[in-house]
mmCIF file of C-alpha atoms in Angstrom:
data_model
loop_
_atom_site.group_PDB
_atom_site.id
_atom_site.type_symbol
_atom_site.label_atom_id
_atom_site.label_comp_id
_atom_site.label_asym_id
_atom_site.label_seq_id
_atom_site.Cartn_x
_atom_site.Cartn_y
_atom_site.Cartn_z
ATOM 1 C CA MET A 92 -6.847 13.548 63.788
ATOM 2 C CA LYS A 93 -6.924 14.946 60.312
ATOM 3 C CA ARG A 94 -3.647 13.097 59.487
ATOM 4 C CA ILE A 95 -5.247 9.737 60.631
ATOM 5 C CA ALA A 96 -8.322 10.477 58.498
ATOM 6 C CA TYR A 97 -6.156 11.268 55.487
ATOM 7 C CA LEU A 98 -4.084 8.035 55.821
ATOM 8 C CA PHE A 99 -7.347 6.071 56.203
ATOM 9 C CA PHE A 100 -8.639 7.660 52.987
ATOM 10 C CA ILE A 101 -5.434 6.772 51.058
ATOM 11 C CA ALA A 102 -5.523 3.178 52.380
ATOM 12 C CA LEU A 103 -9.120 2.853 51.236
ATOM 13 C CA LEU A 104 -8.226 4.109 47.707
ATOM 14 C CA LEU A 105 -5.362 1.555 47.498
ATOM 15 C CA ILE A 106 -7.702 -1.299 48.576
ATOM 16 C CA LEU A 107 -10.243 -0.305 45.952
ATOM 17 C CA GLN A 108 -7.570 -0.012 43.293
ATOM 18 C CA PHE A 109 -6.151 -3.468 43.999
ATOM 19 C CA ASN A 110 -9.605 -4.986 44.000
ATOM 20 C CA ALA A 111 -10.288 -3.320 40.704
ATOM 21 C CA CYS A 112 -7.141 -4.893 39.225
ATOM 22 C CA GLN A 113 -8.366 -8.343 40.135
ATOM 23 C CA THR A 114 -11.785 -8.072 38.505
ATOM 24 C CA GLU A 115 -12.372 -11.021 36.162
ATOM 25 C CA ILE A 116 -13.315 -10.177 32.664
ATOM 26 C CA GLU A 117 -15.220 -12.604 30.396
ATOM 27 C CA VAL A 118 -14.473 -12.310 26.728
ATOM 28 C CA ASP A 119 -16.820 -13.828 24.219
ATOM 29 C CA LEU A 120 -14.715 -14.893 21.199
ATOM 30 C CA PRO A 121 -16.467 -14.512 17.880
ATOM 31 C CA ASP A 122 -17.337 -17.625 15.861
ATOM 32 C CA TYR A 123 -14.318 -18.709 13.825
ATOM 33 C CA GLN A 124 -14.700 -18.600 10.039
ATOM 34 C CA PRO A 125 -12.114 -20.929 8.460
ATOM 35 C CA LYS A 126 -10.448 -20.014 5.199
ATOM 36 C CA LEU A 127 -9.046 -22.072 2.390
ATOM 37 C CA VAL A 128 -5.257 -21.644 2.422
ATOM 38 C CA VAL A 129 -3.488 -22.009 -0.928
ATOM 39 C CA GLU A 130 0.242 -22.465 -1.278
ATOM 40 C CA GLY A 131 0.998 -23.064 -4.956
ATOM 41 C CA TYR A 132 4.129 -22.956 -7.069
ATOM 42 C CA ILE A 133 5.341 -23.610 -10.601
ATOM 43 C CA GLU A 134 9.026 -23.297 -11.385
ATOM 44 C CA LEU A 135 11.150 -23.256 -14.432
ATOM 45 C CA GLY A 136 11.510 -26.875 -15.606
ATOM 46 C CA GLN A 137 9.375 -28.181 -12.657
ATOM 47 C CA PRO A 138 5.755 -29.340 -12.466
ATOM 48 C CA ALA A 139 3.088 -27.364 -10.647
ATOM 49 C CA ARG A 140 2.715 -28.097 -6.920
ATOM 50 C CA VAL A 141 -0.270 -26.853 -4.893
ATOM 51 C CA MET A 142 -0.929 -27.490 -1.161
ATOM 52 C CA LEU A 143 -4.429 -26.831 0.141
ATOM 53 C CA THR A 144 -5.287 -26.569 3.817
ATOM 54 C CA ARG A 145 -7.941 -25.111 6.052
ATOM 55 C CA SER A 146 -6.984 -22.409 8.537
ATOM 56 C CA VAL A 147 -7.431 -23.248 12.189
ATOM 57 C CA PRO A 148 -8.437 -21.109 15.255
ATOM 58 C CA PHE A 149 -5.577 -19.628 17.251
ATOM 59 C CA PHE A 150 -6.374 -21.591 20.386
ATOM 60 C CA GLN A 151 -6.936 -24.902 18.654
ATOM 61 C CA GLN A 152 -4.848 -27.888 19.926
ATOM 62 C CA ILE A 153 -3.174 -29.447 16.836
ATOM 63 C CA ASP A 154 -1.897 -32.985 16.467
ATOM 64 C CA LEU A 155 -1.367 -35.322 13.493
ATOM 65 C CA ASN A 156 -4.851 -36.724 13.730
ATOM 66 C CA TYR A 157 -6.398 -33.212 13.651
ATOM 67 C CA ILE A 158 -4.295 -32.256 10.637
ATOM 68 C CA LEU A 159 -5.356 -35.278 8.685
ATOM 69 C CA ASN A 160 -9.086 -34.894 9.499
ATOM 70 C CA ASN A 161 -9.474 -31.072 9.681
ATOM 71 C CA VAL A 162 -6.561 -29.287 8.031
ATOM 72 C CA LEU A 163 -5.543 -31.108 4.817
ATOM 73 C CA VAL A 164 -7.868 -30.656 1.810
ATOM 74 C CA MET A 165 -7.705 -33.885 -0.169
ATOM 75 C CA ASP A 166 -10.789 -33.781 -2.376
ATOM 76 C CA ALA A 167 -10.378 -30.579 -4.478
ATOM 77 C CA VAL A 168 -10.289 -30.471 -8.264
ATOM 78 C CA VAL A 169 -7.092 -28.488 -9.111
ATOM 79 C CA THR A 170 -6.402 -27.438 -12.716
ATOM 80 C CA VAL A 171 -3.487 -25.443 -14.248
ATOM 81 C CA THR A 172 -3.670 -23.847 -17.753
ATOM 82 C CA SER A 173 -0.721 -22.209 -19.487
ATOM 83 C CA SER A 174 -0.774 -19.306 -21.946
ATOM 84 C CA ASP A 175 0.476 -21.859 -24.505
ATOM 85 C CA GLY A 176 -2.919 -23.598 -24.216
ATOM 86 C CA GLU A 177 -1.810 -26.610 -22.192
ATOM 87 C CA THR A 178 -4.232 -27.706 -19.457
ATOM 88 C CA GLU A 179 -3.867 -30.466 -16.852
ATOM 89 C CA ARG A 180 -5.638 -31.605 -13.679
ATOM 90 C CA LEU A 181 -3.180 -32.062 -10.730
ATOM 91 C CA SER A 182 -3.210 -35.271 -8.658
ATOM 92 C CA PHE A 183 -3.174 -35.475 -4.872
ATOM 93 C CA VAL A 184 0.006 -37.506 -4.143
ATOM 94 C CA PRO A 185 2.792 -37.894 -1.552
ATOM 95 C CA ASN A 186 5.292 -35.047 -2.012
ATOM 96 C CA SER A 187 8.591 -34.556 -0.050
ATOM 97 C CA GLU A 188 8.582 -30.822 -0.889
ATOM 98 C CA SER A 189 5.371 -30.230 1.111
ATOM 99 C CA PRO A 190 5.554 -29.715 4.859
ATOM 100 C CA TYR A 191 2.433 -31.857 5.094
ATOM 101 C CA MET A 192 4.015 -34.612 2.898
ATOM 102 C CA PHE A 193 1.175 -34.411 0.398
ATOM 103 C CA ALA A 194 0.335 -31.975 -2.475
ATOM 104 C CA TYR A 195 -1.532 -31.648 -5.703
ATOM 105 C CA VAL A 196 1.154 -32.229 -8.366
ATOM 106 C CA GLY A 197 1.090 -32.117 -12.241
ATOM 107 C CA ASN A 198 3.348 -33.183 -15.063
ATOM 108 C CA MET A 199 3.461 -30.042 -17.237
ATOM 109 C CA ARG A 200 6.875 -28.350 -16.828
ATOM 110 C CA GLY A 201 7.205 -24.604 -16.204
ATOM 111 C CA LYS A 202 8.628 -22.469 -19.058
ATOM 112 C CA GLU A 203 10.120 -18.991 -19.172
ATOM 113 C CA ASN A 204 7.949 -15.979 -20.089
ATOM 114 C CA THR A 205 4.691 -18.042 -19.711
ATOM 115 C CA ARG A 206 1.518 -17.308 -17.815
ATOM 116 C CA TYR A 207 -0.177 -19.987 -15.684
ATOM 117 C CA ASP A 208 -3.794 -19.903 -14.544
ATOM 118 C CA LEU A 209 -4.869 -21.822 -11.462
ATOM 119 C CA LYS A 210 -8.437 -23.020 -10.815
ATOM 120 C CA ILE A 211 -9.535 -24.798 -7.583
ATOM 121 C CA GLU A 212 -12.943 -26.242 -7.254
ATOM 122 C CA TRP A 213 -13.819 -27.324 -3.684
ATOM 123 C CA GLY A 214 -16.744 -27.210 -1.322
ATOM 124 C CA GLY A 215 -19.045 -25.785 -3.914
ATOM 125 C CA GLN A 216 -16.758 -22.849 -4.499
ATOM 126 C CA THR A 217 -14.339 -21.863 -7.251
ATOM 127 C CA TYR A 218 -11.031 -20.165 -6.616
ATOM 128 C CA THR A 219 -8.739 -18.722 -9.300
ATOM 129 C CA ALA A 220 -5.269 -17.112 -9.569
ATOM 130 C CA THR A 221 -2.812 -16.145 -12.227
ATOM 131 C CA THR A 222 1.042 -16.043 -12.122
ATOM 132 C CA SER A 223 3.836 -15.929 -14.585
ATOM 133 C CA ILE A 224 7.314 -17.509 -14.823
ATOM 134 C CA LEU A 225 9.505 -14.605 -15.945
ATOM 135 C CA HIS A 226 13.016 -14.878 -17.274
ATOM 136 C CA SER A 227 15.954 -16.277 -15.294
ATOM 137 C CA PHE A 228 19.175 -14.476 -14.512
ATOM 138 C CA ASP A 229 22.742 -15.297 -13.337
ATOM 139 C CA LEU A 230 24.533 -14.042 -10.214
ATOM 140 C CA ASP A 231 27.855 -12.269 -10.709
ATOM 141 C CA SER A 232 29.334 -14.265 -7.811
ATOM 142 C CA ILE A 233 28.265 -16.191 -4.631
ATOM 143 C CA GLY A 234 30.176 -17.536 -1.668
ATOM 144 C CA PHE A 235 30.561 -17.786 2.053
ATOM 145 C CA TYR A 236 31.447 -14.506 3.817
ATOM 146 C CA LYS A 237 33.040 -13.718 7.152
ATOM 147 C CA MET A 238 31.365 -10.649 8.616
ATOM 148 C CA PRO A 239 33.688 -8.281 10.513
ATOM 149 C CA GLU A 240 31.833 -8.828 13.854
ATOM 150 C CA MET A 241 32.270 -12.565 13.412
ATOM 151 C CA MET A 242 36.028 -12.614 12.810
ATOM 152 C CA ARG A 243 36.704 -14.886 15.859
ATOM 153 C CA ASP A 244 33.855 -17.249 14.987
ATOM 154 C CA THR A 245 33.450 -20.026 12.366
ATOM 155 C CA MET A 246 29.930 -18.886 11.423
ATOM 156 C CA ARG A 247 29.437 -17.435 7.954
ATOM 157 C CA THR A 248 26.867 -15.698 5.873
ATOM 158 C CA ILE A 249 26.405 -16.161 2.180
ATOM 159 C CA ARG A 250 27.128 -13.134 0.081
ATOM 160 C CA VAL A 251 25.986 -12.723 -3.543
ATOM 161 C CA LEU A 252 27.024 -10.060 -6.087
ATOM 162 C CA MET A 253 24.180 -9.393 -8.526
ATOM 163 C CA SER A 254 23.477 -6.826 -11.212
ATOM 164 C CA ASP A 255 19.931 -5.447 -11.621
ATOM 165 C CA ASN A 256 18.444 -4.830 -15.036
ATOM 166 C CA PRO A 257 17.797 -1.022 -15.308
ATOM 167 C CA SER A 258 15.058 -1.464 -17.961
ATOM 168 C CA GLU A 259 12.822 -3.562 -15.626
ATOM 169 C CA MET A 260 11.070 -3.252 -12.279
ATOM 170 C CA ASN A 261 12.222 -6.516 -10.663
ATOM 171 C CA PHE A 262 11.120 -8.536 -7.633
ATOM 172 C CA TYR A 263 13.490 -11.043 -6.175
ATOM 173 C CA GLN A 264 13.155 -14.042 -3.833
ATOM 174 C CA TYR A 265 15.733 -16.354 -2.321
ATOM 175 C CA TYR A 266 15.430 -19.722 -0.534
ATOM 176 C CA VAL A 267 17.954 -22.025 1.111
ATOM 177 C CA LYS A 268 18.315 -25.651 2.248
ATOM 178 C CA VAL A 269 20.960 -26.537 4.714
ATOM 179 C CA HIS A 270 22.330 -30.100 4.987
ATOM 180 C CA GLY A 271 24.702 -30.091 7.981
ATOM 181 C CA LYS A 272 25.936 -32.216 10.872
ATOM 182 C CA LYS A 273 22.791 -31.670 12.886
ATOM 183 C CA VAL A 274 20.526 -29.725 10.438
ATOM 184 C CA HIS A 275 18.895 -31.305 7.389
ATOM 185 C CA ASP A 276 16.219 -29.121 5.735
ATOM 186 C CA ASN A 277 13.710 -31.220 3.856
ATOM 187 C CA VAL A 278 11.924 -28.184 2.445
ATOM 188 C CA TRP A 279 13.130 -24.861 1.172
ATOM 189 C CA ILE A 280 13.476 -22.161 3.873
ATOM 190 C CA THR A 281 12.762 -18.530 3.119
ATOM 191 C CA THR A 282 15.498 -15.951 3.663
ATOM 192 C CA ILE A 283 15.550 -12.430 5.170
ATOM 193 C CA PRO A 284 13.860 -10.480 3.715
ATOM 194 C CA VAL A 285 11.331 -12.912 2.306
ATOM 195 C CA ALA A 286 11.137 -10.931 -0.941
ATOM 196 C CA PHE A 287 12.426 -7.546 -2.068
ATOM 197 C CA ASP A 288 12.168 -5.173 -5.040
ATOM 198 C CA ASP A 289 14.882 -3.155 -6.809
ATOM 199 C CA ALA A 290 13.501 0.288 -5.964
ATOM 200 C CA THR A 291 16.723 1.312 -4.105
ATOM 201 C CA PHE A 292 19.261 -0.240 -6.503
ATOM 202 C CA ASN A 293 17.573 -0.172 -9.897
ATOM 203 C CA GLY A 294 20.257 -0.742 -12.564
ATOM 204 C CA LEU A 295 23.050 -1.166 -10.038
ATOM 205 C CA THR A 296 25.469 -4.013 -9.085
ATOM 206 C CA PHE A 297 25.237 -4.691 -5.374
ATOM 207 C CA ASN A 298 26.027 -7.176 -2.585
ATOM 208 C CA PHE A 299 23.312 -9.093 -0.815
ATOM 209 C CA GLU A 300 23.520 -11.257 2.320
ATOM 210 C CA VAL A 301 21.563 -14.561 2.137
ATOM 211 C CA LEU A 302 20.347 -15.118 5.729
ATOM 212 C CA ARG A 303 18.284 -18.220 6.605
ATOM 213 C CA ALA A 304 14.967 -17.249 8.244
ATOM 214 C CA ASN A 305 13.606 -19.198 11.149
ATOM 215 C CA PRO A 306 12.160 -22.401 9.722
ATOM 216 C CA SER A 307 8.792 -23.734 10.949
ATOM 217 C CA SER A 308 8.915 -26.103 13.924
ATOM 218 C CA PHE A 309 5.494 -27.441 12.852
ATOM 219 C CA LEU A 310 5.421 -31.239 13.269
ATOM 220 C CA MET A 311 8.976 -31.191 14.523
ATOM 221 C CA PRO A 312 9.817 -33.571 17.523
ATOM 222 C CA GLN A 313 10.804 -32.142 20.838
ATOM 223 C CA MET A 314 14.334 -30.679 20.593
ATOM 224 C CA SER A 315 17.059 -30.012 23.182
ATOM 225 C CA GLU A 316 18.424 -26.492 23.632
ATOM 226 C CA GLU A 317 21.462 -27.408 21.607
ATOM 227 C CA GLU A 318 19.352 -28.813 18.783
ATOM 228 C CA GLU A 319 17.226 -25.658 18.792
ATOM 229 C CA ARG A 320 20.387 -23.490 18.475
ATOM 230 C CA GLU A 321 21.390 -25.542 15.519
ATOM 231 C CA TYR A 322 18.021 -25.604 13.878
ATOM 232 C CA PHE A 323 16.962 -21.969 14.436
ATOM 233 C CA ARG A 324 19.978 -20.190 12.996
ATOM 234 C CA MET A 325 20.490 -17.616 10.246
ATOM 235 C CA THR A 326 24.135 -18.387 9.424
ATOM 236 C CA TYR A 327 26.185 -21.329 8.142
ATOM 237 C CA ARG A 328 28.733 -23.491 9.872
ATOM 238 C CA PRO A 329 31.637 -25.855 8.923
ATOM 239 C CA GLY A 330 30.321 -29.105 7.448
ATOM 240 C CA ASP A 331 27.235 -27.450 5.889
ATOM 241 C CA THR A 332 26.139 -28.010 2.302
ATOM 242 C CA VAL A 333 23.939 -25.108 1.410
ATOM 243 C CA TYR A 334 21.549 -25.027 -1.584
ATOM 244 C CA VAL A 335 20.564 -21.445 -2.656
ATOM 245 C CA LYS A 336 17.610 -21.032 -4.924
ATOM 246 C CA TYR A 337 17.014 -17.614 -6.401
ATOM 247 C CA GLY A 338 14.787 -15.987 -9.064
ATOM 248 C CA LEU A 339 12.379 -13.356 -10.213
ATOM 249 C CA ILE A 340 8.740 -13.363 -9.220
ATOM 250 C CA ASP A 341 5.813 -11.204 -10.555
ATOM 251 C CA TYR A 342 4.376 -8.204 -8.731
ATOM 252 C CA ASP A 343 1.260 -10.017 -7.350
ATOM 253 C CA SER A 344 3.406 -12.796 -5.841
ATOM 254 C CA TYR A 345 5.763 -10.174 -4.357
ATOM 255 C CA GLN A 346 2.826 -8.429 -2.754
ATOM 256 C CA PHE A 347 1.916 -11.639 -0.900
ATOM 257 C CA TRP A 348 5.410 -12.495 0.248
ATOM 258 C CA ASN A 349 6.236 -8.959 1.252
ATOM 259 C CA THR A 350 3.045 -8.375 3.307
ATOM 260 C CA GLY A 351 3.161 -11.928 4.657
ATOM 261 C CA GLY A 352 6.816 -11.523 5.689
ATOM 262 C CA ASN A 353 5.985 -8.231 7.432
ATOM 263 C CA ASP A 354 3.051 -9.820 9.242
ATOM 264 C CA ALA A 355 5.181 -12.746 10.411
ATOM 265 C CA ALA A 356 7.951 -10.394 11.631
ATOM 266 C CA MET A 357 5.624 -8.083 13.477
ATOM 267 C CA GLY A 358 2.936 -10.471 14.513
ATOM 268 C CA GLN A 359 4.238 -10.970 17.979
ATOM 269 C CA ASN A 360 4.649 -7.309 18.777
ATOM 270 C CA PRO A 361 1.570 -6.173 20.821
ATOM 271 C CA PHE A 362 2.256 -2.495 20.077
ATOM 272 C CA THR A 363 1.746 -2.701 16.299
ATOM 273 C CA ASN A 364 -1.319 -3.051 14.188
ATOM 274 C CA PRO A 365 -1.708 -6.266 12.191
ATOM 275 C CA THR A 366 -0.370 -6.138 8.646
ATOM 276 C CA PRO A 367 -3.000 -7.120 6.096
ATOM 277 C CA VAL A 368 -1.661 -9.961 3.899
ATOM 278 C CA ILE A 369 -2.369 -9.353 0.234
ATOM 279 C CA SER A 370 -3.267 -12.613 -1.440
ATOM 280 C CA ASN A 371 -3.425 -13.182 -5.227
ATOM 281 C CA ILE A 372 -6.070 -15.949 -4.879
ATOM 282 C CA ARG A 373 -9.565 -14.794 -5.987
ATOM 283 C CA GLY A 374 -12.614 -16.169 -4.258
ATOM 284 C CA GLU A 375 -14.473 -16.082 -0.850
ATOM 285 C CA ASN A 376 -12.820 -17.023 2.449
ATOM 286 C CA VAL A 377 -9.480 -17.779 0.908
ATOM 287 C CA THR A 378 -5.865 -16.663 1.281
ATOM 288 C CA GLY A 379 -2.476 -17.749 0.082
ATOM 289 C CA VAL A 380 -0.436 -17.502 -3.077
ATOM 290 C CA TRP A 381 0.021 -18.981 -6.558
ATOM 291 C CA CYS A 382 3.610 -18.139 -7.561
ATOM 292 C CA GLY A 383 5.764 -18.683 -10.642
ATOM 293 C CA TYR A 384 9.566 -18.836 -10.326
ATOM 294 C CA ALA A 385 12.224 -18.434 -13.006
ATOM 295 C CA ALA A 386 14.614 -20.056 -10.483
ATOM 296 C CA LYS A 387 18.130 -21.326 -10.498
ATOM 297 C CA THR A 388 20.012 -23.118 -7.812
ATOM 298 C CA GLU A 389 23.635 -22.924 -6.558
ATOM 299 C CA VAL A 390 25.328 -25.363 -4.235
ATOM 300 C CA LEU A 391 27.948 -24.223 -1.663
ATOM 301 C CA ILE A 392 29.978 -26.544 0.568
ATOM 302 C CA TYR A 393 31.526 -25.079 3.749
ATOM 303 C CA GLU A 394 34.590 -27.235 4.198
ATOM 304 C CA GLN A 395 35.539 -28.133 7.782
#
């Protein structure tokens, strides 16, 4: 009799437990406060280019109409001033380097060892930022490389040999564009890591693998599994023409790219705390970067 009572008690506990697991929980999401998102660049020998967008809620359904009416910022006053005393107002124009196909673009060309101040006036607010184009440098060598674990495959990485200046604290960034049989990057794709410093190799000559990070699929048409394998790849294949852009960036720009890259890499891991992204844009409810590049570009062709 005691055994029957004990089994009944265990069964009752299990029923209560399963019912508890099925309890519905209502979560009140806080009101979303949109931010102005700044993505601005000025490169050696190139005009300034600034893209302005509004951030959107995580659960927001996004289509082209929503982007045009609620994401793109088209009515800002954007001004760039150099340490040489040149000032210009950027124009909102079609731009193939922008993922949104539009950007604020100027005419003043970037110069080495020059500071550039950005001012954005929009929505009754003023946002400012400062960056510098530092000096350029040359790679010792660059070429396709067959990694040992890929000996039976045609895939390659790109390996560079570079020498770091021992008298400077340097911050590096690389980008790639791949034009291949089935992949044609219209915009520059960041590499892995997104940016890095010379803390572990200061003054040394070292090898570095240029791996293509996952590009954005934003506004991309529906792709087949084969097309996705071609598009979302880190390595390079026969028939690829690869453009490699590299250069030094200043510390504040590095802070943004380093923390932003860490946040993107860890953002889908539910067991980690969010990484705060350090922006160099000053103002209220704003994030993003204004970055100067002393950049050079190399072109590599992977013959079939």
